[in-house]
PDB file of C-alpha atoms in Angstrom:
ATOM      1  CA  MET A   1       0.000   0.000   0.000  1.00  0.00           C
ATOM      2  CA  ILE A   2       1.116   3.536  -0.774  1.00  0.00           C
ATOM      3  CA  LYS A   3      -0.403   6.722   0.648  1.00  0.00           C
ATOM      4  CA  ASP A   4       0.486  10.128  -0.794  1.00  0.00           C
ATOM      5  CA  LYS A   5      -0.718  13.394  -2.356  1.00  0.00           C
ATOM      6  CA  LEU A   6      -1.161  13.991  -6.102  1.00  0.00           C
ATOM      7  CA  LYS A   7       1.620  16.601  -6.084  1.00  0.00           C
ATOM      8  CA  ASN A   8       4.003  13.655  -5.526  1.00  0.00           C
ATOM      9  CA  ALA A   9       2.471  11.369  -8.171  1.00  0.00           C
ATOM     10  CA  HIS A  10       5.520  11.667 -10.438  1.00  0.00           C
ATOM     11  CA  ILE A  11       7.527   9.666  -7.889  1.00  0.00           C
ATOM     12  CA  TYR A  12       5.467   6.568  -8.790  1.00  0.00           C
ATOM     13  CA  TYR A  13       5.564   6.903 -12.605  1.00  0.00           C
ATOM     14  CA  PRO A  14       8.574   4.563 -13.031  1.00  0.00           C
ATOM     15  CA  MET A  15       6.722   1.721 -11.259  1.00  0.00           C
ATOM     16  CA  SER A  16       4.479   0.968 -14.253  1.00  0.00           C
ATOM     17  CA  GLU A  17       3.293   2.643 -17.444  1.00  0.00           C
ATOM     18  CA  ASN A  18      -0.338   1.901 -16.550  1.00  0.00           C
ATOM     19  CA  LEU A  19       0.087   3.353 -13.050  1.00  0.00           C
ATOM     20  CA  LYS A  20       1.575   6.472 -14.640  1.00  0.00           C
ATOM     21  CA  LYS A  21      -1.439   6.769 -16.990  1.00  0.00           C
ATOM     22  CA  GLY A  22      -3.839   6.510 -14.056  1.00  0.00           C
ATOM     23  CA  LEU A  23      -2.035   9.112 -11.967  1.00  0.00           C
ATOM     24  CA  GLU A  24      -1.652  11.482 -14.928  1.00  0.00           C
ATOM     25  CA  TRP A  25      -5.389  11.170 -15.603  1.00  0.00           C
ATOM     26  CA  LEU A  26      -6.164  12.160 -11.998  1.00  0.00           C
ATOM     27  CA  ILE A  27      -3.903  15.215 -12.299  1.00  0.00           C
ATOM     28  CA  SER A  28      -5.446  16.283 -15.622  1.00  0.00           C
ATOM     29  CA  GLN A  29      -9.089  16.229 -14.475  1.00  0.00           C
ATOM     30  CA  ASP A  30     -11.284  18.856 -12.832  1.00  0.00           C
ATOM     31  CA  LEU A  31     -12.098  16.366 -10.083  1.00  0.00           C
ATOM     32  CA  VAL A  32     -14.248  18.719  -8.008  1.00  0.00           C
ATOM     33  CA  ASN A  33     -16.695  19.080 -10.904  1.00  0.00           C
ATOM     34  CA  ILE A  34     -16.326  15.641 -12.505  1.00  0.00           C
ATOM     35  CA  GLU A  35     -19.523  13.647 -12.993  1.00  0.00           C
ATOM     36  CA  PRO A  36     -19.921  10.340 -11.112  1.00  0.00           C
ATOM     37  CA  LYS A  37     -19.568   7.592 -13.738  1.00  0.00           C
ATOM     38  CA  LYS A  38     -17.050   5.247 -15.366  1.00  0.00           C
ATOM     39  CA  TYR A  39     -14.255   6.833 -17.449  1.00  0.00           C
ATOM     40  CA  ILE A  40     -12.176   4.831 -19.928  1.00  0.00           C
ATOM     41  CA  ILE A  41      -8.550   6.000 -19.831  1.00  0.00           C
ATOM     42  CA  ASP A  42      -6.828   3.241 -21.835  1.00  0.00           C
ATOM     43  CA  GLY A  43      -9.324   0.519 -22.723  1.00  0.00           C
ATOM     44  CA  GLU A  44      -9.516  -2.225 -20.110  1.00  0.00           C
ATOM     45  CA  SER A  45      -5.942  -1.476 -18.992  1.00  0.00           C
ATOM     46  CA  VAL A  46      -6.734   1.747 -17.121  1.00  0.00           C
ATOM     47  CA  TRP A  47     -10.163   3.102 -16.229  1.00  0.00           C
ATOM     48  CA  ALA A  48     -11.766   5.131 -13.460  1.00  0.00           C
ATOM     49  CA  ASN A  49     -15.001   5.040 -11.515  1.00  0.00           C
ATOM     50  CA  VAL A  50     -16.087   8.317  -9.882  1.00  0.00           C
ATOM     51  CA  GLN A  51     -18.471   7.717  -6.973  1.00  0.00           C
ATOM     52  CA  GLU A  52     -20.506   9.741  -4.501  1.00  0.00           C
ATOM     53  CA  TYR A  53     -21.769   7.932  -1.416  1.00  0.00           C
ATOM     54  CA  GLU A  54     -22.255   8.067   2.334  1.00  0.00           C
ATOM     55  CA  THR A  55     -19.666   6.387   4.538  1.00  0.00           C
ATOM     56  CA  LYS A  56     -20.828   3.359   6.508  1.00  0.00           C
ATOM     57  CA  ASP A  57     -20.320   1.688   9.861  1.00  0.00           C
ATOM     58  CA  GLU A  58     -18.948  -1.579   8.507  1.00  0.00           C
ATOM     59  CA  ALA A  59     -17.771  -3.292   5.324  1.00  0.00           C
ATOM     60  CA  LYS A  60     -15.905  -6.412   4.221  1.00  0.00           C
ATOM     61  CA  TYR A  61     -12.266  -6.444   3.251  1.00  0.00           C
ATOM     62  CA  GLU A  62     -11.675  -6.865  -0.473  1.00  0.00           C
ATOM     63  CA  THR A  63      -8.804  -7.902  -2.709  1.00  0.00           C
ATOM     64  CA  HIS A  64      -8.192  -7.873  -6.450  1.00  0.00           C
ATOM     65  CA  ARG A  65      -6.065 -10.038  -8.718  1.00  0.00           C
ATOM     66  CA  LYS A  66      -6.089  -8.280 -12.106  1.00  0.00           C
ATOM     67  CA  TYR A  67      -6.007  -4.629 -11.075  1.00  0.00           C
ATOM     68  CA  ILE A  68      -4.223  -2.227  -8.761  1.00  0.00           C
ATOM     69  CA  ASP A  69      -6.542   0.334  -7.130  1.00  0.00           C
ATOM     70  CA  ILE A  70      -5.702   4.010  -6.915  1.00  0.00           C
ATOM     71  CA  GLN A  71      -8.296   5.451  -4.526  1.00  0.00           C
ATOM     72  CA  TYR A  72      -8.343   9.266  -4.483  1.00  0.00           C
ATOM     73  CA  MET A  73     -10.547  11.312  -2.147  1.00  0.00           C
ATOM     74  CA  ILE A  74     -12.035  14.289  -3.964  1.00  0.00           C
ATOM     75  CA  LYS A  75     -14.339  15.531  -1.193  1.00  0.00           C
ATOM     76  CA  GLY A  76     -14.828  14.336   2.370  1.00  0.00           C
ATOM     77  CA  LYS A  77     -12.869  11.732   4.297  1.00  0.00           C
ATOM     78  CA  GLU A  78     -13.154   8.101   5.304  1.00  0.00           C
ATOM     79  CA  PHE A  79     -11.335   5.401   7.191  1.00  0.00           C
ATOM     80  CA  VAL A  80      -9.890   2.560   5.138  1.00  0.00           C
ATOM     81  CA  GLY A  81      -8.936  -0.688   6.797  1.00  0.00           C
ATOM     82  CA  VAL A  82      -5.674  -2.072   5.395  1.00  0.00           C
ATOM     83  CA  THR A  83      -3.840  -5.332   6.005  1.00  0.00           C
ATOM     84  CA  ASP A  84      -1.814  -7.932   4.183  1.00  0.00           C
ATOM     85  CA  LYS A  85      -4.019 -10.466   2.403  1.00  0.00           C
ATOM     86  CA  THR A  86      -2.394 -13.256   4.437  1.00  0.00           C
ATOM     87  CA  ASN A  87      -4.096 -11.799   7.547  1.00  0.00           C
ATOM     88  CA  CYS A  88      -7.500 -12.646   6.060  1.00  0.00           C
ATOM     89  CA  SER A  89      -9.602 -15.596   5.048  1.00  0.00           C
ATOM     90  CA  THR A  90     -11.978 -15.691   2.091  1.00  0.00           C
ATOM     91  CA  CYS A  91     -15.650 -15.223   2.935  1.00  0.00           C
ATOM     92  CA  VAL A  92     -16.910 -14.653  -0.636  1.00  0.00           C
ATOM     93  CA  GLU A  93     -14.984 -16.495  -3.357  1.00  0.00           C
ATOM     94  CA  TYR A  94     -13.118 -14.579  -6.052  1.00  0.00           C
ATOM     95  CA  ASN A  95     -15.242 -13.424  -9.005  1.00  0.00           C
ATOM     96  CA  SER A  96     -13.060 -13.009 -12.111  1.00  0.00           C
ATOM     97  CA  ASP A  97     -15.730 -10.877 -13.857  1.00  0.00           C
ATOM     98  CA  THR A  98     -15.638  -8.220 -11.132  1.00  0.00           C
ATOM     99  CA  ASP A  99     -12.033  -8.943 -10.022  1.00  0.00           C
ATOM    100  CA  LEU A 100     -13.282  -9.035  -6.455  1.00  0.00           C
ATOM    101  CA  GLU A 101     -12.838 -11.349  -3.483  1.00  0.00           C
ATOM    102  CA  PHE A 102     -14.256 -10.510  -0.058  1.00  0.00           C
ATOM    103  CA  MET A 103     -12.284 -11.361   3.056  1.00  0.00           C
ATOM    104  CA  ASP A 104     -12.686 -11.640   6.828  1.00  0.00           C
ATOM    105  CA  ILE A 105      -9.760 -10.335   8.841  1.00  0.00           C
ATOM    106  CA  LYS A 106      -8.035 -12.633  11.366  1.00  0.00           C
ATOM    107  CA  VAL A 107      -5.950  -9.979  13.198  1.00  0.00           C
ATOM    108  CA  LYS A 108      -6.486  -6.623  14.886  1.00  0.00           C
ATOM    109  CA  GLU A 109      -7.580  -4.013  12.357  1.00  0.00           C
ATOM    110  CA  GLU A 110      -5.553  -0.954  11.374  1.00  0.00           C
ATOM    111  CA  TYR A 111      -6.960   2.040   9.528  1.00  0.00           C
ATOM    112  CA  GLN A 112      -5.672   4.772   7.249  1.00  0.00           C
ATOM    113  CA  ILE A 113      -7.514   8.087   7.007  1.00  0.00           C
ATOM    114  CA  LEU A 114      -8.192   9.019   3.398  1.00  0.00           C
ATOM    115  CA  ASN A 115      -8.537  12.814   3.469  1.00  0.00           C
ATOM    116  CA  GLU A 116      -9.347  15.176   0.596  1.00  0.00           C
ATOM    117  CA  GLY A 117      -6.380  15.230  -1.765  1.00  0.00           C
ATOM    118  CA  ASP A 118      -4.946  11.901  -0.552  1.00  0.00           C
ATOM    119  CA  PHE A 119      -4.583   8.780  -2.634  1.00  0.00           C
ATOM    120  CA  LEU A 120      -4.015   5.187  -1.614  1.00  0.00           C
ATOM    121  CA  ILE A 121      -2.581   2.576  -3.966  1.00  0.00           C
ATOM    122  CA  PHE A 122      -3.559  -1.024  -3.245  1.00  0.00           C
ATOM    123  CA  TYR A 123      -1.801  -4.022  -4.778  1.00  0.00           C
ATOM    124  CA  PRO A 124      -3.193  -7.585  -4.959  1.00  0.00           C
ATOM    125  CA  THR A 125      -1.424  -8.407  -1.672  1.00  0.00           C
ATOM    126  CA  ASP A 126      -3.267  -5.557   0.105  1.00  0.00           C
ATOM    127  CA  ALA A 127      -6.657  -6.384   1.589  1.00  0.00           C
ATOM    128  CA  HIS A 128      -8.587  -3.138   2.034  1.00  0.00           C
ATOM    129  CA  LYS A 129     -11.902  -2.081   3.519  1.00  0.00           C
ATOM    130  CA  PRO A 130     -12.934   1.373   2.207  1.00  0.00           C
ATOM    131  CA  SER A 131     -15.885   3.668   2.941  1.00  0.00           C
ATOM    132  CA  ILE A 132     -15.848   3.492   6.750  1.00  0.00           C
ATOM    133  CA  ASN A 133     -17.162   6.363   8.920  1.00  0.00           C
ATOM    134  CA  PRO A 134     -14.368   8.392  10.506  1.00  0.00           C
ATOM    135  CA  ASP A 135     -16.597   9.553  13.407  1.00  0.00           C
ATOM    136  CA  GLU A 136     -20.000   9.939  11.817  1.00  0.00           C
ATOM    137  CA  LYS A 137     -21.570   9.259   8.433  1.00  0.00           C
ATOM    138  CA  LEU A 138     -20.207  11.642   5.815  1.00  0.00           C
ATOM    139  CA  LYS A 139     -20.998  12.250   2.163  1.00  0.00           C
ATOM    140  CA  VAL A 140     -17.881  11.711   0.078  1.00  0.00           C
ATOM    141  CA  LYS A 141     -16.834  11.979  -3.536  1.00  0.00           C
ATOM    142  CA  LYS A 142     -14.068   9.599  -4.519  1.00  0.00           C
ATOM    143  CA  VAL A 143     -12.515   8.181  -7.657  1.00  0.00           C
ATOM    144  CA  ILE A 144     -11.114   4.673  -7.958  1.00  0.00           C
ATOM    145  CA  VAL A 145      -8.707   4.209 -10.840  1.00  0.00           C
ATOM    146  CA  LYS A 146      -8.282   0.571 -11.866  1.00  0.00           C
ATOM    147  CA  VAL A 147      -4.809  -0.150 -13.229  1.00  0.00           C
ATOM    148  CA  SER A 148      -4.201  -3.472 -14.975  1.00  0.00           C
ATOM    149  CA  LEU A 149      -1.230  -5.482 -13.823  1.00  0.00           C
TER     150      LEU A 149
END
């Protein structure tokens, strides 16, 4: 997992061409005014999903096998549970169509705060549980960029 601000995105460009495309797309957009929907950046290799929702009390951990997530908070804040996938057990089997597996955690939970302007990068080894209330339910606007491995 990586946590940073977009002003430092260039640091991560050498890691992968697709990761670079995703981060450059985030920088190039008027994210405050962007419409919630799916955006194709480079076919199925890099795409984004802009969402608006209310944070929640609880969620399941999730992992992916085909994509890296870049989760960027446009407006609001949320807690995101993060742990190594080996600290979890599968509770909903992997679905290759959605690239999603849900997990139950077997250890004490740790959280990151995703504030406005922050991004988190999750790799397939990172189990993550987004959308959690920081103190109370909040309306947030967030974009998740899916970056093909």
